[in-house]
Structures are given as C-alpha cells and as structure tokens.
Amino acid sequence: MSTKLAFIALLTLPLIACAATPGADDTESSDGTDDALTSAATSYAFTCKNADATKSTVVVSARADAFDIRATTNGATLFTATAQRPSLSVRLDDSASANAVVNEFVDFSDAGLQVVPVDGPNALEIDLAGAKTLLYKTPAASMTLSCSFDKAKLLGLLKLKLVAASRVNLTGVKAVAFDIDDTLAFTTPTFTRGFATGGTPAPTDTVFWTHTNGCDSGCNAQSITLPDGTTKLLPDNVASTAKSSAIELVKRHKAHGHKVYAITARPDINGDPLRHFIEQELGIAKEDVFFEPDIDQPGNPKGKADRIKALDLDVFYGDSDSDITDAKAAFVDASGAATKPIQTLRFLRSPKSSNRKAGKLNKYHPGYFGESIITGSYE
C-alpha cells in the first residue's frame, strides 16, 4: 500500500496523482503504532532531486494552527505553502491496484466542507511510499521531485498514526464492533442495485433497502416496475465482498476471546440476507448484527452511539468520520467528560467505493480525529 499525504494549501500548485512503487515494511512499536509518532519536533527538512538532478531542500514546519511548507533550489525559493489546520487532508490508497486513482478528496476549511478536484488549484502532494516523491504543477509547468526523508519523522511531525491489523493494541479488550459498509465489506455493488430501483437510501425507503440489503449475499438480474409504470432490469451478479483486512481482525479478536459485533446505520428492511452474509463471510453471528438507522423510533435507540454504549464496547472500527465521532460520543456524560475510554480505528475505503467521491453525506478524513488508520484496509 502506498501512503499519500495531501496538503491543501494556500498556494497555486494543484494536486496531481502518482503511481508509487512498494516500499519496505515500516517498523512498528510494541503498542501497534508507528515509531516517532509522539515526536516533539516542530520542523523537518529533507532533500529532493528534480529530473535533471538539481537538488532542492524542502522544510515542513508545524505550528499550533498550521503547517508551513517551503522548497528552495540553490538559495532561490521554488515554492512556499501554508496549510491551515484542520485543512490537512489525507489520501491513503494502493496506486498499483485497478481504479486506485482518487479523483476527489475532502478538505475542511473555515468555509465548511469542500471537495477539491485532484487536478484543481491550491494543492501539493507528498508520497510517503517507497518512491518518496513530491509532486506539484503550475499552469505553466509540472514537476516531480524524488525525495529522501524519514517516514517516521514526517509522520511524527504531522501526528498521523498508522497501525497494521496484526498490531492493534488488544490490552484490556473484551468487546469490539465493526461498521459494515466500507469497513467489514465492499458493498458498492449492492447500493448500485438499490439506486437502480429509482429509490434513495432514506431509512424509510422500503424498495431501495429491500434490494440493497437483499443482495449482499448475491442477486441475479430482475425486472421491476418503477413508480412511473416503466419496467427496468436491475443489475445482475450483484454481491458484497468481505474485506480481507476485516476478516483478519475479526479472527484475531475471536482468537483472544473477545465478543465481536457488527453495527450498521442501514434500516432493518429485508435485513436477513445481510445478516447471513456477515455470518458466513466474516464469522459474526446473525444475532450480533445490529441495524441502527439514525432516526427516532419509540423504544429504539437512535443511531450507532447508543448501541455502542449498550454493548459496552472497548474498540470500534469504522470508515466514516461519523463512525469515529459516534464511538467517542457513546461514553461522554452531560458535562462532556469521558466516562470510559474507547479505542477507535479507521478503515480505508476501497478505491472502487462509491463513497470515495466525498460529499456532505460521506465525510471521510482518515486520521483527522487522532484515530489510528489500519494500513491496507482498503481491501
């Protein structure tokens, strides 16, 4: 897996995609996080070379509310940039796999949520994989610099935490849960089937969820009559695919005697095929799969946070920003004080996921809330 840091900055350099070569495995500390993540350093300088072997020095400096990036060549400034916190956006994907290039990613700003095109203005990318490249372009030209830097030092400066599935800290853990869509499984095909009905993912849309939930274990082509009276053939050979990283983690937790649950924000409309899929493909019992749509229903909890609290979870895995914030909110009292620690970990979305096109309904900022990111969890 290649690891990319995308700086959305106040400069005239747009982001361009790159294909990185695999690097050597990174050394991890005993608690499952990369070394040097708690570095107190405020700046880090490294050397890069242009295609003509011209050397440049790049300095990344951290301030309380911003990151400053400056590159110089022979004493002359090549570019400068300031990335205001929290406008550091992270892209993590496998550039060697099919459909891996992400065309959009999300940036937080004072103006709200922004979707920034890869080929748009005001961005710069540093690739932390084996290739270790810095890419940028102006309207007049583009440049790729080959750099020499210590990944752990740069991660420490940026306070990003990466952890392998085999290194997640299990000390004191008794109960864990996983989100389903883009966490336990790649489910875009089933949602494509649901949208083909002409419906929407509103919790009360029976037609949409009957087909979406009903196809996780597999569906063939089917003709349906739409509300306008027309007939439509729905997609064939539709099914969800369990993520290998999730399978590994579920097995690891079970091997340690932990109770493992699945929690989804989908409504329980024709939910048995999804329960069957989770049990057969991931080994989580049907009765331990919970549907928690974020709507008020008398006698039922609202959203994932209440279920996380009711299950007294120690660890929660999810892909979306709301997965992380819901887990943290589950154990907070009226005064805002934490009543219990919970470990939150972020899964990466598949490059083929329909949720990789970020928008207000699928906020996706791996590492933004200080949670560890599961390396390789895009599949």
PDB file of C-alpha atoms in Angstrom, residues 23-194:
ATOM      1  CA  GLY A  23       8.479   0.272  -0.111  1.00  0.00           C
ATOM      2  CA  ALA A  24       9.956  -1.775   2.678  1.00  0.00           C
ATOM      3  CA  ASP A  25       7.788  -2.636   5.661  1.00  0.00           C
ATOM      4  CA  ASP A  26       7.859   0.018   8.342  1.00  0.00           C
ATOM      5  CA  THR A  27       8.964  -0.805  11.864  1.00  0.00           C
ATOM      6  CA  GLU A  28       6.148  -0.584  14.399  1.00  0.00           C
ATOM      7  CA  SER A  29       6.347  -0.134  18.134  1.00  0.00           C
ATOM      8  CA  SER A  30       5.034  -2.662  20.628  1.00  0.00           C
ATOM      9  CA  ASP A  31       1.729  -0.847  21.100  1.00  0.00           C
ATOM     10  CA  GLY A  32       0.892  -1.163  17.412  1.00  0.00           C
ATOM     11  CA  THR A  33       1.611   2.371  16.260  1.00  0.00           C
ATOM     12  CA  ASP A  34       4.499   3.552  14.128  1.00  0.00           C
ATOM     13  CA  ASP A  35       7.589   4.787  15.941  1.00  0.00           C
ATOM     14  CA  ALA A  36       8.202   8.513  16.479  1.00  0.00           C
ATOM     15  CA  LEU A  37       4.526   9.440  16.372  1.00  0.00           C
ATOM     16  CA  THR A  38       4.859  11.447  19.547  1.00  0.00           C
ATOM     17  CA  SER A  39       7.808  13.435  18.269  1.00  0.00           C
ATOM     18  CA  ALA A  40       8.063  16.917  19.762  1.00  0.00           C
ATOM     19  CA  ALA A  41       9.838  18.252  16.669  1.00  0.00           C
ATOM     20  CA  THR A  42       8.381  21.393  15.123  1.00  0.00           C
ATOM     21  CA  SER A  43      10.117  21.181  11.733  1.00  0.00           C
ATOM     22  CA  TYR A  44      11.714  18.653   9.423  1.00  0.00           C
ATOM     23  CA  ALA A  45      13.948  19.277   6.411  1.00  0.00           C
ATOM     24  CA  PHE A  46      14.737  16.852   3.620  1.00  0.00           C
ATOM     25  CA  THR A  47      16.390  16.869   0.204  1.00  0.00           C
ATOM     26  CA  CYS A  48      14.745  16.252  -3.159  1.00  0.00           C
ATOM     27  CA  LYS A  49      16.058  15.984  -6.712  1.00  0.00           C
ATOM     28  CA  ASN A  50      14.464  17.133  -9.954  1.00  0.00           C
ATOM     29  CA  ALA A  51      14.640  15.072 -13.145  1.00  0.00           C
ATOM     30  CA  ASP A  52      17.826  16.943 -14.122  1.00  0.00           C
ATOM     31  CA  ALA A  53      19.402  16.051 -10.732  1.00  0.00           C
ATOM     32  CA  THR A  54      19.025  19.609  -9.430  1.00  0.00           C
ATOM     33  CA  LYS A  55      18.726  19.448  -5.643  1.00  0.00           C
ATOM     34  CA  SER A  56      16.016  21.181  -3.630  1.00  0.00           C
ATOM     35  CA  THR A  57      15.566  21.463   0.119  1.00  0.00           C
ATOM     36  CA  VAL A  58      12.032  21.070   1.476  1.00  0.00           C
ATOM     37  CA  VAL A  59      11.197  22.179   5.017  1.00  0.00           C
ATOM     38  CA  VAL A  60       7.884  21.256   6.675  1.00  0.00           C
ATOM     39  CA  SER A  61       7.214  23.246   9.860  1.00  0.00           C
ATOM     40  CA  ALA A  62       4.364  22.614  12.293  1.00  0.00           C
ATOM     41  CA  ARG A  63       2.625  25.409  14.175  1.00  0.00           C
ATOM     42  CA  ALA A  64      -0.347  25.243  16.522  1.00  0.00           C
ATOM     43  CA  ASP A  65      -2.795  26.096  13.760  1.00  0.00           C
ATOM     44  CA  ALA A  66      -0.940  25.442  10.507  1.00  0.00           C
ATOM     45  CA  PHE A  67       1.762  23.655   8.554  1.00  0.00           C
ATOM     46  CA  ASP A  68       4.284  25.631   6.531  1.00  0.00           C
ATOM     47  CA  ILE A  69       5.987  24.025   3.542  1.00  0.00           C
ATOM     48  CA  ARG A  70       8.916  25.702   1.762  1.00  0.00           C
ATOM     49  CA  ALA A  71      11.149  24.419  -1.037  1.00  0.00           C
ATOM     50  CA  THR A  72      14.359  26.127  -2.180  1.00  0.00           C
ATOM     51  CA  THR A  73      16.813  25.437  -5.005  1.00  0.00           C
ATOM     52  CA  ASN A  74      20.291  26.983  -4.902  1.00  0.00           C
ATOM     53  CA  GLY A  75      19.020  29.504  -2.363  1.00  0.00           C
ATOM     54  CA  ALA A  76      16.059  30.557  -4.512  1.00  0.00           C
ATOM     55  CA  THR A  77      12.506  29.799  -3.390  1.00  0.00           C
ATOM     56  CA  LEU A  78      10.845  27.149  -5.527  1.00  0.00           C
ATOM     57  CA  PHE A  79       7.509  27.425  -3.717  1.00  0.00           C
ATOM     58  CA  THR A  80       6.002  28.164  -0.312  1.00  0.00           C
ATOM     59  CA  ALA A  81       2.713  26.968   1.132  1.00  0.00           C
ATOM     60  CA  THR A  82       0.697  27.271   4.299  1.00  0.00           C
ATOM     61  CA  ALA A  83      -1.819  24.529   5.121  1.00  0.00           C
ATOM     62  CA  GLN A  84      -4.155  25.835   7.810  1.00  0.00           C
ATOM     63  CA  ARG A  85      -5.307  23.323  10.398  1.00  0.00           C
ATOM     64  CA  PRO A  86      -7.542  21.479  10.100  1.00  0.00           C
ATOM     65  CA  SER A  87      -7.065  21.633   6.315  1.00  0.00           C
ATOM     66  CA  LEU A  88      -4.589  18.760   6.238  1.00  0.00           C
ATOM     67  CA  SER A  89      -6.318  16.061   4.225  1.00  0.00           C
ATOM     68  CA  VAL A  90      -5.020  12.509   3.951  1.00  0.00           C
ATOM     69  CA  ARG A  91      -5.230  10.161   0.998  1.00  0.00           C
ATOM     70  CA  LEU A  92      -4.294   6.531   1.551  1.00  0.00           C
ATOM     71  CA  ASP A  93      -4.668   4.110  -1.340  1.00  0.00           C
ATOM     72  CA  ASP A  94      -2.913   1.447  -3.373  1.00  0.00           C
ATOM     73  CA  SER A  95      -1.740   3.122  -6.560  1.00  0.00           C
ATOM     74  CA  ALA A  96      -0.803  -0.244  -8.071  1.00  0.00           C
ATOM     75  CA  SER A  97      -4.365  -1.602  -7.993  1.00  0.00           C
ATOM     76  CA  ALA A  98      -7.073  -1.052 -10.570  1.00  0.00           C
ATOM     77  CA  ASN A  99      -9.149   2.115 -10.283  1.00  0.00           C
ATOM     78  CA  ALA A 100      -6.904   3.371  -7.499  1.00  0.00           C
ATOM     79  CA  VAL A 101      -6.653   6.988  -8.605  1.00  0.00           C
ATOM     80  CA  VAL A 102      -8.980   9.056  -6.467  1.00  0.00           C
ATOM     81  CA  ASN A 103     -10.469  11.957  -8.377  1.00  0.00           C
ATOM     82  CA  GLU A 104     -11.673  13.893  -5.372  1.00  0.00           C
ATOM     83  CA  PHE A 105     -10.933  14.244  -1.709  1.00  0.00           C
ATOM     84  CA  VAL A 106     -12.285  16.404   1.065  1.00  0.00           C
ATOM     85  CA  ASP A 107     -10.784  19.429   2.784  1.00  0.00           C
ATOM     86  CA  PHE A 108     -12.017  21.111   5.948  1.00  0.00           C
ATOM     87  CA  SER A 109     -11.917  24.883   5.859  1.00  0.00           C
ATOM     88  CA  ASP A 110     -13.458  27.860   7.611  1.00  0.00           C
ATOM     89  CA  ALA A 111     -15.981  27.986   4.786  1.00  0.00           C
ATOM     90  CA  GLY A 112     -17.142  24.445   5.542  1.00  0.00           C
ATOM     91  CA  LEU A 113     -16.702  21.190   3.683  1.00  0.00           C
ATOM     92  CA  GLN A 114     -15.017  21.492   0.306  1.00  0.00           C
ATOM     93  CA  VAL A 115     -14.492  18.914  -2.422  1.00  0.00           C
ATOM     94  CA  VAL A 116     -11.181  19.572  -4.147  1.00  0.00           C
ATOM     95  CA  PRO A 117     -10.547  18.023  -7.605  1.00  0.00           C
ATOM     96  CA  VAL A 118      -7.212  16.278  -8.000  1.00  0.00           C
ATOM     97  CA  ASP A 119      -6.348  18.442 -10.994  1.00  0.00           C
ATOM     98  CA  GLY A 120      -7.629  21.628  -9.368  1.00  0.00           C
ATOM     99  CA  PRO A 121      -5.653  24.538  -7.876  1.00  0.00           C
ATOM    100  CA  ASN A 122      -4.158  25.127  -4.430  1.00  0.00           C
ATOM    101  CA  ALA A 123      -2.705  21.740  -3.532  1.00  0.00           C
ATOM    102  CA  LEU A 124       0.504  19.771  -3.183  1.00  0.00           C
ATOM    103  CA  GLU A 125       1.161  16.071  -2.606  1.00  0.00           C
ATOM    104  CA  ILE A 126       3.924  14.211  -0.803  1.00  0.00           C
ATOM    105  CA  ASP A 127       4.019  10.444  -1.375  1.00  0.00           C
ATOM    106  CA  LEU A 128       5.284   8.557   1.684  1.00  0.00           C
ATOM    107  CA  ALA A 129       5.682   5.205  -0.066  1.00  0.00           C
ATOM    108  CA  GLY A 130       8.922   3.715  -1.336  1.00  0.00           C
ATOM    109  CA  ALA A 131       9.042   6.163  -4.227  1.00  0.00           C
ATOM    110  CA  LYS A 132       9.080   9.111  -1.796  1.00  0.00           C
ATOM    111  CA  THR A 133       8.108  11.731  -4.325  1.00  0.00           C
ATOM    112  CA  LEU A 134       6.856  15.283  -4.089  1.00  0.00           C
ATOM    113  CA  LEU A 135       4.588  16.330  -6.937  1.00  0.00           C
ATOM    114  CA  TYR A 136       3.284  19.726  -7.940  1.00  0.00           C
ATOM    115  CA  LYS A 137       2.431  21.745 -11.023  1.00  0.00           C
ATOM    116  CA  THR A 138       1.616  25.284 -12.045  1.00  0.00           C
ATOM    117  CA  PRO A 139      -0.479  26.393 -15.018  1.00  0.00           C
ATOM    118  CA  ALA A 140       2.778  26.670 -16.944  1.00  0.00           C
ATOM    119  CA  ALA A 141       4.612  23.515 -15.874  1.00  0.00           C
ATOM    120  CA  SER A 142       4.678  20.485 -13.612  1.00  0.00           C
ATOM    121  CA  MET A 143       7.464  18.858 -11.641  1.00  0.00           C
ATOM    122  CA  THR A 144       8.119  15.582  -9.852  1.00  0.00           C
ATOM    123  CA  LEU A 145      10.827  15.595  -7.189  1.00  0.00           C
ATOM    124  CA  SER A 146      12.422  12.417  -5.851  1.00  0.00           C
ATOM    125  CA  CYS A 147      12.987  12.923  -2.135  1.00  0.00           C
ATOM    126  CA  SER A 148      14.969  11.438   0.714  1.00  0.00           C
ATOM    127  CA  PHE A 149      13.178  11.594   4.054  1.00  0.00           C
ATOM    128  CA  ASP A 150      12.459   9.544   7.149  1.00  0.00           C
ATOM    129  CA  LYS A 151       8.822   8.473   7.041  1.00  0.00           C
ATOM    130  CA  ALA A 152       8.545   8.090  10.829  1.00  0.00           C
ATOM    131  CA  LYS A 153       9.872  11.600  11.434  1.00  0.00           C
ATOM    132  CA  LEU A 154       7.448  13.145   8.947  1.00  0.00           C
ATOM    133  CA  LEU A 155       4.518  11.169  10.356  1.00  0.00           C
ATOM    134  CA  GLY A 156       5.543  12.235  13.838  1.00  0.00           C
ATOM    135  CA  LEU A 157       5.564  15.877  12.821  1.00  0.00           C
ATOM    136  CA  LEU A 158       2.113  15.562  11.245  1.00  0.00           C
ATOM    137  CA  LYS A 159       0.832  13.421  14.134  1.00  0.00           C
ATOM    138  CA  LEU A 160      -0.610  10.690  11.902  1.00  0.00           C
ATOM    139  CA  LYS A 161      -0.954   7.193  13.363  1.00  0.00           C
ATOM    140  CA  LEU A 162      -0.825   4.076  11.203  1.00  0.00           C
ATOM    141  CA  VAL A 163      -1.200   0.520  12.513  1.00  0.00           C
ATOM    142  CA  ALA A 164      -1.263  -2.922  10.898  1.00  0.00           C
ATOM    143  CA  ALA A 165      -4.216  -5.205  11.647  1.00  0.00           C
ATOM    144  CA  SER A 166      -1.833  -7.592  13.379  1.00  0.00           C
ATOM    145  CA  ARG A 167      -0.570  -4.836  15.680  1.00  0.00           C
ATOM    146  CA  VAL A 168      -3.796  -3.336  17.046  1.00  0.00           C
ATOM    147  CA  ASN A 169      -3.488  -3.000  20.820  1.00  0.00           C
ATOM    148  CA  LEU A 170      -5.752  -5.594  22.481  1.00  0.00           C
ATOM    149  CA  THR A 171      -4.814  -4.869  26.097  1.00  0.00           C
ATOM    150  CA  GLY A 172      -7.917  -4.897  28.295  1.00  0.00           C
ATOM    151  CA  VAL A 173     -10.268  -5.510  25.352  1.00  0.00           C
ATOM    152  CA  LYS A 174     -13.420  -7.572  25.908  1.00  0.00           C
ATOM    153  CA  ALA A 175     -15.925  -6.385  23.286  1.00  0.00           C
ATOM    154  CA  VAL A 176     -15.475  -4.827  19.840  1.00  0.00           C
ATOM    155  CA  ALA A 177     -17.679  -3.855  16.916  1.00  0.00           C
ATOM    156  CA  PHE A 178     -17.273  -3.036  13.249  1.00  0.00           C
ATOM    157  CA  ASP A 179     -19.256  -0.812  10.938  1.00  0.00           C
ATOM    158  CA  ILE A 180     -20.338  -2.749   7.826  1.00  0.00           C
ATOM    159  CA  ASP A 181     -20.272  -0.645   4.641  1.00  0.00           C
ATOM    160  CA  ASP A 182     -16.669   0.068   3.541  1.00  0.00           C
ATOM    161  CA  THR A 183     -15.406  -1.408   6.824  1.00  0.00           C
ATOM    162  CA  LEU A 184     -16.288  -5.094   7.022  1.00  0.00           C
ATOM    163  CA  ALA A 185     -17.159  -5.264   3.354  1.00  0.00           C
ATOM    164  CA  PHE A 186     -17.062  -3.600  -0.043  1.00  0.00           C
ATOM    165  CA  THR A 187     -20.785  -3.069  -0.643  1.00  0.00           C
ATOM    166  CA  THR A 188     -20.946  -0.565  -3.504  1.00  0.00           C
ATOM    167  CA  PRO A 189     -22.465  -3.157  -5.925  1.00  0.00           C
ATOM    168  CA  THR A 190     -25.475  -3.684  -3.667  1.00  0.00           C
ATOM    169  CA  PHE A 191     -26.051   0.060  -3.334  1.00  0.00           C
ATOM    170  CA  THR A 192     -25.805   0.362  -7.119  1.00  0.00           C
ATOM    171  CA  ARG A 193     -28.605  -2.191  -7.288  1.00  0.00           C
ATOM    172  CA  GLY A 194     -30.649  -0.181  -4.789  1.00  0.00           C
TER     173      GLY A 194
END
